[in-house]
Each structure stands twice: as C-alpha cells, then as structure tokens.
PDB file of C-alpha atoms and ligand atoms in Angstrom:
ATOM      1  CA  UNK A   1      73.582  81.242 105.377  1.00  0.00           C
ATOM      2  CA  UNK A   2      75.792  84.377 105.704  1.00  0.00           C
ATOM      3  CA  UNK A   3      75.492  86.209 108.671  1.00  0.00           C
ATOM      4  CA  UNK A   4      73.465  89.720 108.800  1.00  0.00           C
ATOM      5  CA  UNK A   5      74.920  92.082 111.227  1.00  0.00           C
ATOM      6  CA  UNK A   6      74.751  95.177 112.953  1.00  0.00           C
ATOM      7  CA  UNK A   7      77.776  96.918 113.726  1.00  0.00           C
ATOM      8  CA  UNK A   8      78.055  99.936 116.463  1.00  0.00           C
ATOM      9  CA  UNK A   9      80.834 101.882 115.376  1.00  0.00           C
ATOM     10  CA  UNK A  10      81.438 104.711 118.488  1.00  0.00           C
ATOM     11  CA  UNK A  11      84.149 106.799 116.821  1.00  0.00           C
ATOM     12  CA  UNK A  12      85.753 109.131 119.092  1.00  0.00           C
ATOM     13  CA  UNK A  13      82.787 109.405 121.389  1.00  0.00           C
ATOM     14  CA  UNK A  14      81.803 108.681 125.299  1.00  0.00           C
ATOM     15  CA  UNK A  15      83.907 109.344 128.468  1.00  0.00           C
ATOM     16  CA  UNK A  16      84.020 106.112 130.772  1.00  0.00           C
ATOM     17  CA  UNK A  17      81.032 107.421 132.441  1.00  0.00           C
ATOM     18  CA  UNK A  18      79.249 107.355 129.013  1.00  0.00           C
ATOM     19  CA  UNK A  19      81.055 104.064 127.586  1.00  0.00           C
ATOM     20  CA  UNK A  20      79.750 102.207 131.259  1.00  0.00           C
ATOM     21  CA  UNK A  21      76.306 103.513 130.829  1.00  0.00           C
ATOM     22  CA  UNK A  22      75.927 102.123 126.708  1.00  0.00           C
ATOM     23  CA  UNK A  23      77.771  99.043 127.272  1.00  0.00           C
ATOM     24  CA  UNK A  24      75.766  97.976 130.460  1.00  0.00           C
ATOM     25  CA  UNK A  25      72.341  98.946 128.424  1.00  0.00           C
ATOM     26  CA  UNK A  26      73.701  96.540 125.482  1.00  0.00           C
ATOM     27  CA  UNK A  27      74.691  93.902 128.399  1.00  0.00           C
ATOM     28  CA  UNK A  28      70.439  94.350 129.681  1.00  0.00           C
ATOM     29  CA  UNK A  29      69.525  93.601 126.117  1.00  0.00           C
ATOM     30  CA  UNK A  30      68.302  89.797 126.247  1.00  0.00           C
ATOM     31  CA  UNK A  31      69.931  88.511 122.807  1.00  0.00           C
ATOM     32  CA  UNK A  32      69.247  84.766 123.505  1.00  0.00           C
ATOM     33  CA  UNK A  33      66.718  84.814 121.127  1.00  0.00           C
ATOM     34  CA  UNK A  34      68.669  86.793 118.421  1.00  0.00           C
ATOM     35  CA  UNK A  35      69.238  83.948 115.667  1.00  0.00           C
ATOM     36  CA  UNK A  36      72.500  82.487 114.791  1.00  0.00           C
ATOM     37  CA  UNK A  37      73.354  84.108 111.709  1.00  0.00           C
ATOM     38  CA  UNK A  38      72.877  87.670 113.559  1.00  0.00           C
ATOM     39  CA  UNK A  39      75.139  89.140 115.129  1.00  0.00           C
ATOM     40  CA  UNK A  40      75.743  92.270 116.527  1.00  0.00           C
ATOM     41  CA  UNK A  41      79.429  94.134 116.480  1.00  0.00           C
ATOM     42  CA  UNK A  42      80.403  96.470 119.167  1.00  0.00           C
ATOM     43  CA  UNK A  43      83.782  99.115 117.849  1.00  0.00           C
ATOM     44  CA  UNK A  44      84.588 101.095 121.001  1.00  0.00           C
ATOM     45  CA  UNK A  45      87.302 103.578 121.435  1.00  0.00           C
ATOM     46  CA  UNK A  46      90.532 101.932 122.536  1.00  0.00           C
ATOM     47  CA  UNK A  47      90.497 102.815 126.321  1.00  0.00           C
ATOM     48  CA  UNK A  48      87.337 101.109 126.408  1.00  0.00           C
ATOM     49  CA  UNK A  49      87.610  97.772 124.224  1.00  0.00           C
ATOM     50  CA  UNK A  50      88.929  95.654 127.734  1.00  0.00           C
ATOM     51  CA  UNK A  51      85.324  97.239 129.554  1.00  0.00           C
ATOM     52  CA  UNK A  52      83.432  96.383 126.764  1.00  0.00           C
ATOM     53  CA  UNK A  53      84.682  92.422 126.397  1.00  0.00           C
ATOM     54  CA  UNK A  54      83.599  92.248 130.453  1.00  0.00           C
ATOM     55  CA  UNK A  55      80.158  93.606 129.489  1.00  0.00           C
ATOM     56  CA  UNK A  56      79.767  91.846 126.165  1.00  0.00           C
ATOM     57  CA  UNK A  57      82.428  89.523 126.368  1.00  0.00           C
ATOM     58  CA  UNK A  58      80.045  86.483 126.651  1.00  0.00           C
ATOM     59  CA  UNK A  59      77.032  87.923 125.201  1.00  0.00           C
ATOM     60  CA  UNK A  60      75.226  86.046 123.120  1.00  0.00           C
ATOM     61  CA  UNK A  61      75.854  86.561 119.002  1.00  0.00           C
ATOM     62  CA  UNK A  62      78.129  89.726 120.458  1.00  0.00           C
ATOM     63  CA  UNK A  63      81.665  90.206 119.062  1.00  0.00           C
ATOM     64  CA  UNK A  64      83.955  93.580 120.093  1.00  0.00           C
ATOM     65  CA  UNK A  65      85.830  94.974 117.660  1.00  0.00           C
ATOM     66  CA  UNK A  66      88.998  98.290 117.692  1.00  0.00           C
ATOM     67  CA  UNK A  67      88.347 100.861 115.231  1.00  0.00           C
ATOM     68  CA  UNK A  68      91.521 100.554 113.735  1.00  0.00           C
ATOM     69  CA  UNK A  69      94.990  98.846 114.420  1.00  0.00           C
ATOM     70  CA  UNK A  70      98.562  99.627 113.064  1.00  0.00           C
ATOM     71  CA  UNK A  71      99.500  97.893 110.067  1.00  0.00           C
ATOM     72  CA  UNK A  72     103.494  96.596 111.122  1.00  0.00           C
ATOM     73  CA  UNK A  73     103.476  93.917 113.599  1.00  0.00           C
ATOM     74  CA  UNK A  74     105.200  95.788 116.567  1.00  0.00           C
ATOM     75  CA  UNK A  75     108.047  98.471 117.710  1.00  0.00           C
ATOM     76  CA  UNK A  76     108.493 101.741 117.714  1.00  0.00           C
ATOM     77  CA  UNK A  77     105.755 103.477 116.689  1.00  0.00           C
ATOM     78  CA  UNK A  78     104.628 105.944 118.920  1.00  0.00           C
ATOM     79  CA  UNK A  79     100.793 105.956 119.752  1.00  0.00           C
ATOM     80  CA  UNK A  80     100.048 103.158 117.423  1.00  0.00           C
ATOM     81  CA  UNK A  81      98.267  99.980 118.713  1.00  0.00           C
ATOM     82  CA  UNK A  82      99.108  96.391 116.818  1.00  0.00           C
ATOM     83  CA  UNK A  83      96.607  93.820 116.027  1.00  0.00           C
ATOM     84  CA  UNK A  84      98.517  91.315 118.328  1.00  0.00           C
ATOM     85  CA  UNK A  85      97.609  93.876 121.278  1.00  0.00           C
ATOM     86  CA  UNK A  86      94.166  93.604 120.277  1.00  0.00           C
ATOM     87  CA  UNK A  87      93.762  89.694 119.799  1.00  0.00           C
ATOM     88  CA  UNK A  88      95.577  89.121 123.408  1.00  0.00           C
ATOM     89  CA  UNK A  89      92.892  90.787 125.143  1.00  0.00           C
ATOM     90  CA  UNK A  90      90.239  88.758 122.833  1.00  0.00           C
ATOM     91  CA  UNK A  91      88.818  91.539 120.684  1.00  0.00           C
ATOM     92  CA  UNK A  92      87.083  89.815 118.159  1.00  0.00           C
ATOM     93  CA  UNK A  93      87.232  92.095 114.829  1.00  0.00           C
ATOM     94  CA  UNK A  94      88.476  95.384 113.706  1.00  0.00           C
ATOM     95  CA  UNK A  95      87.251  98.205 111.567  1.00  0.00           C
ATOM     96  CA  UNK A  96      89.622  98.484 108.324  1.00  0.00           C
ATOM     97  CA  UNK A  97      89.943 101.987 105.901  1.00  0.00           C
ATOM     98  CA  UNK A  98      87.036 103.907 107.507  1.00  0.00           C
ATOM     99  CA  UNK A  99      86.961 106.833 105.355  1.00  0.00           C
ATOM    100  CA  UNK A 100      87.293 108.833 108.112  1.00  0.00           C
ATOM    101  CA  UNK A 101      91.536 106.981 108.219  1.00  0.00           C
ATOM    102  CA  UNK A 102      91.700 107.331 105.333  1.00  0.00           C
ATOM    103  CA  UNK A 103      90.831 110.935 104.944  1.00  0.00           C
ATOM    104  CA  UNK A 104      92.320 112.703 108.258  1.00  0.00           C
ATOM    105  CA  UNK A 105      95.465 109.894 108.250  1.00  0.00           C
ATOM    106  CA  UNK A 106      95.805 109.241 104.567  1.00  0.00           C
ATOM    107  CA  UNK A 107      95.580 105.815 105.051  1.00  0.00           C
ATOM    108  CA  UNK A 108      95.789 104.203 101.259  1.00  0.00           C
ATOM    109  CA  UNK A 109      94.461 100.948 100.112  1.00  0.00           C
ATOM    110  CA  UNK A 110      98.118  99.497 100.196  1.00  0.00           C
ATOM    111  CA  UNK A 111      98.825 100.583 103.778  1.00  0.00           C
ATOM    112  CA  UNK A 112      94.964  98.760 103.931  1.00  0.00           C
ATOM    113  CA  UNK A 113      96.025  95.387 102.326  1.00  0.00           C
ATOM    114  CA  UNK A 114      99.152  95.532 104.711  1.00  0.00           C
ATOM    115  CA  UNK A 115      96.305  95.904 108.079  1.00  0.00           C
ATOM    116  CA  UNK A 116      93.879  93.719 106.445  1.00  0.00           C
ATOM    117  CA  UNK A 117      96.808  90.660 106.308  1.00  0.00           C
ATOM    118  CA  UNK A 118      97.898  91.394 109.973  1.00  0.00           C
ATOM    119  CA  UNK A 119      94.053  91.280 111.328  1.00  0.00           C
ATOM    120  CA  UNK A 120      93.636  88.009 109.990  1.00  0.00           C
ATOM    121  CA  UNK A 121      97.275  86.633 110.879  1.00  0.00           C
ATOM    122  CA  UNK A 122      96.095  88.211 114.117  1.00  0.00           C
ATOM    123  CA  UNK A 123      92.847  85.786 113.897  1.00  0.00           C
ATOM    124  CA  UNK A 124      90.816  89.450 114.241  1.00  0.00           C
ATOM    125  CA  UNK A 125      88.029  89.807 111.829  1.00  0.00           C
ATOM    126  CA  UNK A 126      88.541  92.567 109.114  1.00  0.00           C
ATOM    127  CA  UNK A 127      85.671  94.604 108.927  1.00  0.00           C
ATOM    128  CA  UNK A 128      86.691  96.807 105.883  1.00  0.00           C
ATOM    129  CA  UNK A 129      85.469  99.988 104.961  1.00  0.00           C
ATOM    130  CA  UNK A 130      84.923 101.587 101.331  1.00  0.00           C
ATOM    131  CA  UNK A 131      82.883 104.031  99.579  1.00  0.00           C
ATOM    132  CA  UNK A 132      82.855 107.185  97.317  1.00  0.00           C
ATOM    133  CA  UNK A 133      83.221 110.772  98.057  1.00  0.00           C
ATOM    134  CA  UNK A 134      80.309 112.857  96.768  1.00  0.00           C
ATOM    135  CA  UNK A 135      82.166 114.206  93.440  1.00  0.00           C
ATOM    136  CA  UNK A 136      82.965 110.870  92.587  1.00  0.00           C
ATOM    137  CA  UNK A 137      78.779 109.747  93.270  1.00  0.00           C
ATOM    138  CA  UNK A 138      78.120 112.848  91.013  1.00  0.00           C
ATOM    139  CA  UNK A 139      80.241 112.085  88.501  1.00  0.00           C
ATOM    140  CA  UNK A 140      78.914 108.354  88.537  1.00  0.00           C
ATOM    141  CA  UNK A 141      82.081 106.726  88.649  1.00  0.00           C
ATOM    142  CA  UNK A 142      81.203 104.879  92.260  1.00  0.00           C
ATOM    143  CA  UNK A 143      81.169 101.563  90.655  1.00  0.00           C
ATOM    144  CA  UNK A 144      85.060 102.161  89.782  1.00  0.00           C
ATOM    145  CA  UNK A 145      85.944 103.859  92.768  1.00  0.00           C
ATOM    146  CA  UNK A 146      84.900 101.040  94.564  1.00  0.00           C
ATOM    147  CA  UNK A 147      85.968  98.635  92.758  1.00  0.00           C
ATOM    148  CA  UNK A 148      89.771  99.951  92.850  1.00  0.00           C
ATOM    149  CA  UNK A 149      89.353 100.189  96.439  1.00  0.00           C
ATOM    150  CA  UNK A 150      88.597  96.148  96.557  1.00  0.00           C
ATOM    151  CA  UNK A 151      91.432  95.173  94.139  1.00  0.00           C
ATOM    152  CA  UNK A 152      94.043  97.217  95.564  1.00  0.00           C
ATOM    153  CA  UNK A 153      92.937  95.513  99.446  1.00  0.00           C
ATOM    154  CA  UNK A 154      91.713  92.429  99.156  1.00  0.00           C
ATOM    155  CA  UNK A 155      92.316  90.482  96.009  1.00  0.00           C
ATOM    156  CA  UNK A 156      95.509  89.495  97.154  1.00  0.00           C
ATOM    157  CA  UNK A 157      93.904  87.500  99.877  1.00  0.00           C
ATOM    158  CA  UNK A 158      93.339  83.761  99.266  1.00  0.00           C
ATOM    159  CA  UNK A 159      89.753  82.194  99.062  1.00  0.00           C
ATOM    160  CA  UNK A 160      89.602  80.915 102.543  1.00  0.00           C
ATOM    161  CA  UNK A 161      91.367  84.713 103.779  1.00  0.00           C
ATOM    162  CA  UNK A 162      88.408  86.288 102.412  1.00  0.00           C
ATOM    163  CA  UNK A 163      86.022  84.600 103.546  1.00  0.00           C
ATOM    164  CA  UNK A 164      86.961  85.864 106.636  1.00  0.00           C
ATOM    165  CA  UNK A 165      85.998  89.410 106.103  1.00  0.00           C
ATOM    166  CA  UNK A 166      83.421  91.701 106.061  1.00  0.00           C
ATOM    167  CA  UNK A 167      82.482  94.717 104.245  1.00  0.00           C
ATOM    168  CA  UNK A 168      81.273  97.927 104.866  1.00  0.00           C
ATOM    169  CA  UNK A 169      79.729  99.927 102.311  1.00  0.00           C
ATOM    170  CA  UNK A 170      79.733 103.498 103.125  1.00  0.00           C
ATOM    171  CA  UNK A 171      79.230 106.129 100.972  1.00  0.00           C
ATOM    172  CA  UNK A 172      80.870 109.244 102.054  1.00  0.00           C
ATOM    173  CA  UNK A 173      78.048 111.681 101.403  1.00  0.00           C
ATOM    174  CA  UNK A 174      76.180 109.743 103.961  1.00  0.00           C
ATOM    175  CA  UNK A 175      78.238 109.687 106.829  1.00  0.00           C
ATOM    176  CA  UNK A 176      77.225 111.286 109.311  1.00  0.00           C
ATOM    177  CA  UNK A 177      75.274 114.000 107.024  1.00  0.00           C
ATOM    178  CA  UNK A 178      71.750 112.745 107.572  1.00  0.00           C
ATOM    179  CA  UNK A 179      71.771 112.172 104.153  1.00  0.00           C
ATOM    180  CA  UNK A 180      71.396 107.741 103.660  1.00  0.00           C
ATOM    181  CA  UNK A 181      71.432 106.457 100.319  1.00  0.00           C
ATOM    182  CA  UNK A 182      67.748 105.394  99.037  1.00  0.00           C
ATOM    183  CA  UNK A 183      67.167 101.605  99.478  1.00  0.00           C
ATOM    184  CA  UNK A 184      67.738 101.369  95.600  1.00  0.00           C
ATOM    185  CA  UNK A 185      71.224 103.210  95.739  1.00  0.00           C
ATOM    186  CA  UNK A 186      72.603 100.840  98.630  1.00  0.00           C
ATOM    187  CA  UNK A 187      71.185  97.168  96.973  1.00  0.00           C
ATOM    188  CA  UNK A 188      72.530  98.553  93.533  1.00  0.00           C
ATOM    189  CA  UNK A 189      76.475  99.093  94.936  1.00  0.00           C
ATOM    190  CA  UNK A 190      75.871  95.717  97.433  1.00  0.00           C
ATOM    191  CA  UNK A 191      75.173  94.080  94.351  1.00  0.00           C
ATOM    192  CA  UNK A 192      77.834  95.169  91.944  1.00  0.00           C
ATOM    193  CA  UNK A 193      80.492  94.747  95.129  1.00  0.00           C
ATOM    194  CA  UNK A 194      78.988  91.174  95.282  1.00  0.00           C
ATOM    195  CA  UNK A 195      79.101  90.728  91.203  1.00  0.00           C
ATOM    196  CA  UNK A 196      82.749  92.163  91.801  1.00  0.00           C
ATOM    197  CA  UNK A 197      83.951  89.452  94.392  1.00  0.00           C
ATOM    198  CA  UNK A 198      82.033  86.834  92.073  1.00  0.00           C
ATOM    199  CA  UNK A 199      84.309  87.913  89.265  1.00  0.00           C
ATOM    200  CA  UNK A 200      87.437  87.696  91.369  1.00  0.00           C
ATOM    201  CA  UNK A 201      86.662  84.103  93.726  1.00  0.00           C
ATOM    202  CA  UNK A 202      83.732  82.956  92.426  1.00  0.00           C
ATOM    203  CA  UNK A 203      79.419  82.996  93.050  1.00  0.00           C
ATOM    204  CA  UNK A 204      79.304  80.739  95.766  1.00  0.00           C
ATOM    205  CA  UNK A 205      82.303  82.718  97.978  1.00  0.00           C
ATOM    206  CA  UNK A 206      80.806  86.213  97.110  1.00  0.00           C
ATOM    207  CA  UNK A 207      77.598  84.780  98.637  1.00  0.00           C
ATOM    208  CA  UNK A 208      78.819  83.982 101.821  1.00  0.00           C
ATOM    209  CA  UNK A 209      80.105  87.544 102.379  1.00  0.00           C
ATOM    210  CA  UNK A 210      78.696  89.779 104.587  1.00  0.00           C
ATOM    211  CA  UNK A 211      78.258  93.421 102.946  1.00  0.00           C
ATOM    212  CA  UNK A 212      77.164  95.911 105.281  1.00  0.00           C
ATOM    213  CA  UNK A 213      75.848  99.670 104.323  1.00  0.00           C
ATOM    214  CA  UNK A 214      77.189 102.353 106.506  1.00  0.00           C
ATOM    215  CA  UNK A 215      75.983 105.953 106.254  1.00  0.00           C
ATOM    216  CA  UNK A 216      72.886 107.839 108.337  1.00  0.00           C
ATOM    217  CA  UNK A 217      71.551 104.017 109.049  1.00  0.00           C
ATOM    218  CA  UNK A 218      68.670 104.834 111.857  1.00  0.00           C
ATOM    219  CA  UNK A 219      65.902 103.037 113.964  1.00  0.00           C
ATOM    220  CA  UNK A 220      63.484 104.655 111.043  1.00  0.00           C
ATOM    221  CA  UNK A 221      65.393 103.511 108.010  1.00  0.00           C
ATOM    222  CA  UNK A 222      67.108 100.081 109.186  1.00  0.00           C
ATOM    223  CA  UNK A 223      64.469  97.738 107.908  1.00  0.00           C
ATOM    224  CA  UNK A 224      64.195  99.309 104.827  1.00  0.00           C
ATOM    225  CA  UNK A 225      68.029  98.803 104.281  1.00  0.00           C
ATOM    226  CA  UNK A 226      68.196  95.747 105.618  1.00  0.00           C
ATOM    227  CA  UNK A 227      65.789  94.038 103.573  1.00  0.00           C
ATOM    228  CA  UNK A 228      67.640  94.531 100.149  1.00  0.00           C
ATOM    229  CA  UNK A 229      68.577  91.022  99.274  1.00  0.00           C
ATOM    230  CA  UNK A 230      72.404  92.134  99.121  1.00  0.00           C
ATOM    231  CA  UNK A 231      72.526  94.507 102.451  1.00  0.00           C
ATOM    232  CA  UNK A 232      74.112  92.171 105.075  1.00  0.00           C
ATOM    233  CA  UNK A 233      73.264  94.562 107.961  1.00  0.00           C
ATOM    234  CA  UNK A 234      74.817  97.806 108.675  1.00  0.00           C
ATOM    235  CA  UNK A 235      77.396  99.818 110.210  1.00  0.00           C
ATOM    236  CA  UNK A 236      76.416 102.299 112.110  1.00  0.00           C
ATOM    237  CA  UNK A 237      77.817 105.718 114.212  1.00  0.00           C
ATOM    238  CA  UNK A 238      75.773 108.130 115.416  1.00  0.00           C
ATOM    239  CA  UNK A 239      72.931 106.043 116.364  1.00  0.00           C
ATOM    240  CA  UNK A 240      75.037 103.321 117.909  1.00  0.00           C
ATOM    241  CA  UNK A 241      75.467 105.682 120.510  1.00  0.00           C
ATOM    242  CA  UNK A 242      71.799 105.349 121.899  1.00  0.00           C
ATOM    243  CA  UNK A 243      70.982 101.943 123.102  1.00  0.00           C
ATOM    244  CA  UNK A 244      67.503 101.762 122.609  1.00  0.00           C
ATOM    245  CA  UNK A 245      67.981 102.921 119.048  1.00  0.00           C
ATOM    246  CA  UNK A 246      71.161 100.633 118.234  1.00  0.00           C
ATOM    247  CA  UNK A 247      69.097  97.586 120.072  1.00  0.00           C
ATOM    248  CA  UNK A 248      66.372  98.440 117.334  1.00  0.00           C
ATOM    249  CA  UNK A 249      68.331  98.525 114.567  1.00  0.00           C
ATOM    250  CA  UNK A 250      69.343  95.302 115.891  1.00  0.00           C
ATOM    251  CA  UNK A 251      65.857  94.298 115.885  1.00  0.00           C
ATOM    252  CA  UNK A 252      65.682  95.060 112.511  1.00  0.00           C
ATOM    253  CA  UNK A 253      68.367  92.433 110.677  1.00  0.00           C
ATOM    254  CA  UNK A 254      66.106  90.195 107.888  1.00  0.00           C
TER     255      UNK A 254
HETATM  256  P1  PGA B 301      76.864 107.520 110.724  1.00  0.00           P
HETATM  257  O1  PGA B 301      78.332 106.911 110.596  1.00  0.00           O
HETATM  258  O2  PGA B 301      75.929 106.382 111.004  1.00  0.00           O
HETATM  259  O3  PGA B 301      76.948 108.503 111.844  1.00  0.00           O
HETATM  260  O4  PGA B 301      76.554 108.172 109.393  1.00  0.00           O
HETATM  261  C1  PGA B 301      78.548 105.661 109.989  1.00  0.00           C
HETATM  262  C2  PGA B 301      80.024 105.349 109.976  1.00  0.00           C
HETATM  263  O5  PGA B 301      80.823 106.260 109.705  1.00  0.00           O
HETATM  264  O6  PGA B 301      80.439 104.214 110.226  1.00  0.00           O
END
C-alpha cells in the first residue's frame, strides 16, 4: 500500500522561540493511532532540524526532513550543508528542486539528479519537487514541463533507487498565492506523472510512489485533495506553520 503523507515544509520561517512552540504542539499530537501507511514529514530550517529530531525524533509515523542539501559530497563550499551532515544527525528525508531553489538559486534538473543521487547514497529520502510556472499552465504545456523535469532527475535512477523517493507536485501559480489547483487539475497531473513513471519502470513501481500536491493545501481543502485516487498527501508551507491546522490536514490523509 503506498504511503499517504503530509509534509510540513517551514521555509525560512520561525525564530527558536517559534520553532520550540510548533514542534512541541506536533510532539502533544497523539499519532499512535495514525495508520501505518501515514506518515507525516516535518522540513525545518537548518538551525532547527537537531530540535526537531528531540521533539519528533521518536514520534510515531514522524520523519524530519532539511529543505535542501548541497549536491558534492563535502569541502569547500562556503555556507553549503552536505547530505552526510544531515544523515549523521538522523534526519530522515530532504526536500529536492523546490521551485523556490530553483528559481532564487538556479538550481537545474542536472544539479537536481546530482542531489537526488547523494540523498539516497546518504540513505536520506528524496522528497523532490516539480511543477509549472503559470505561462507554461496557460500555454498548456504542463504535461511536458513536467515531464522534462522527471527525465532530466530521476530516470537515471535504478528501479529499487526510485522507489525510494517521493514526489511533490507543485504548481507554481499555487504556491503560496492562495490560488490551489481544483481537485480535477491536481488528480489529472498526479495521474499523467504516475502514467509517466509507468512508461519509464513499469505499473506496479509507479504505484508504489508517493505523489504529493503542493500549492495553497489548507485545513478547508485537504480532504478534497487528498481523496483523488493519485494525490499521495501533500506538501504544505504556509499552513504547516499552525499546528492545529497542519495536525488537521494530517487528519485528513485517505
Ligand atoms: P504553500 O507552499 O502551501 O504556502 O502554498 C507550499 C510549498 O511551497 O511547499
């Protein structure tokens, strides 16, 4: 059964103050009950990840993941942090080409395949990001987009490599913009990224992979989106950053 999840994703939000205050909320949440194949993903701000595997660490169906990690193993470079940094202080999974990288730090889906391959050497679960601009939604060219984005950054993995990843589908006119795709618009791109992956390894592997919908996911519109047979859960920002709303979108995994 593949696993539904949802996924906090914090950006660059919450002073310790803040991060203590979510993260103990999260830790009161009683997720004994929550079934095996949910599970809930925690991306906190670097400074944070080592608080946030003492509150969550042994949580129940609770995994922590970095928001990003460097994609060369280690050295000298400046200000970067290396997926062997992250698995030594047990981080669980990391978030891969959120458009947000690859916009402001022109990350490219070769630079992507490179951090994808050191995750997983890294035994760190990929979590990776993709999804159209608006122009490229308008001009209905998503399904390409997106499926350039998959080819150029994970179809050099092997069967058994992929199957350790998950993927976000986030359309970039919803980030963050209040403005989710419809229920329709998210199963149609889960399925054809699920059709895609069936193409490339085969039906049974694409259905084992987790394809979560990123974009303006909320308490009011999680069960909705979660109920399309090919949306795997979601990845969420701004309302990750209230408890009781994250804990319901939680709440809210089919
Ligand atoms: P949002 O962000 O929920 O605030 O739209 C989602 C994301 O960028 O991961």
């Amino acid at each position: 059964m593949r696993l539904q999840i949802a996924a906090a994703n914090w950006k660059m939000n919450a002073t310790l103050e803040e991060a203590k205050s979510l993260l103990s909320k999260l830790a009161e949440f009683d997720s004994s009950t929550l079934p095996n194949h949910h599970k809930v993903i925690v991306s906190v701000p670097f400074p944070y990840l080592m608080l946030a595997k003492e509150y969550l660490g042994k949580k129940h169906g609770f995994m922590v993941a970095a928001q990003n990690c460097y994609n060369q193993p280690k050295g000298a470079f400046t200000g970067e942090v290396s997926a062997l940094m992250l698995s030594s202080i047990n981080v669980d999974a990391v978030l891969i080409g959120h458009s947000e990288r690859r916009e402001y730090f022109s990350e490219s889906n070769e630079m992507l395949a490179q951090k994808v391959n050191i995750a997983l050497e890294n035994e760190l679960t990929p979590v990776f990001c993709c999804g159209e601009p608006l122009s490229i939604r308008e001009a209905n060219t998503q399904n390409e987009y997106v499926a350039k984005q998959l080819k150029e950054s994970l179809y050099h993995l092997s069967p058994e490599q992929l199957m350790q990843v998950v993927i976000a589908y986030e359309p970039i006119w919803a980030i963050g913009t209040g403005r989710t795709a419809s229920d329709e618009q998210a199963q149609e791109m889960h399925a054809f990224i699920r059709a895609e992956l069936a193409k490339q390894y085969g039906q049974e592997l694409a259905n084992e992979i987790s394809i979560l919908y990123g974009g303006s996911v909320k308490g009011s519109n999680s069960i909705g989106l979660f109920s399309q047979p090919d949306v795997d859960g979601g990845l969420v920002g701004g309302a990750s950053l209230n408890a009781d709303e994250f804990i319901q979108i939680i709440q809210s995994l089919s």
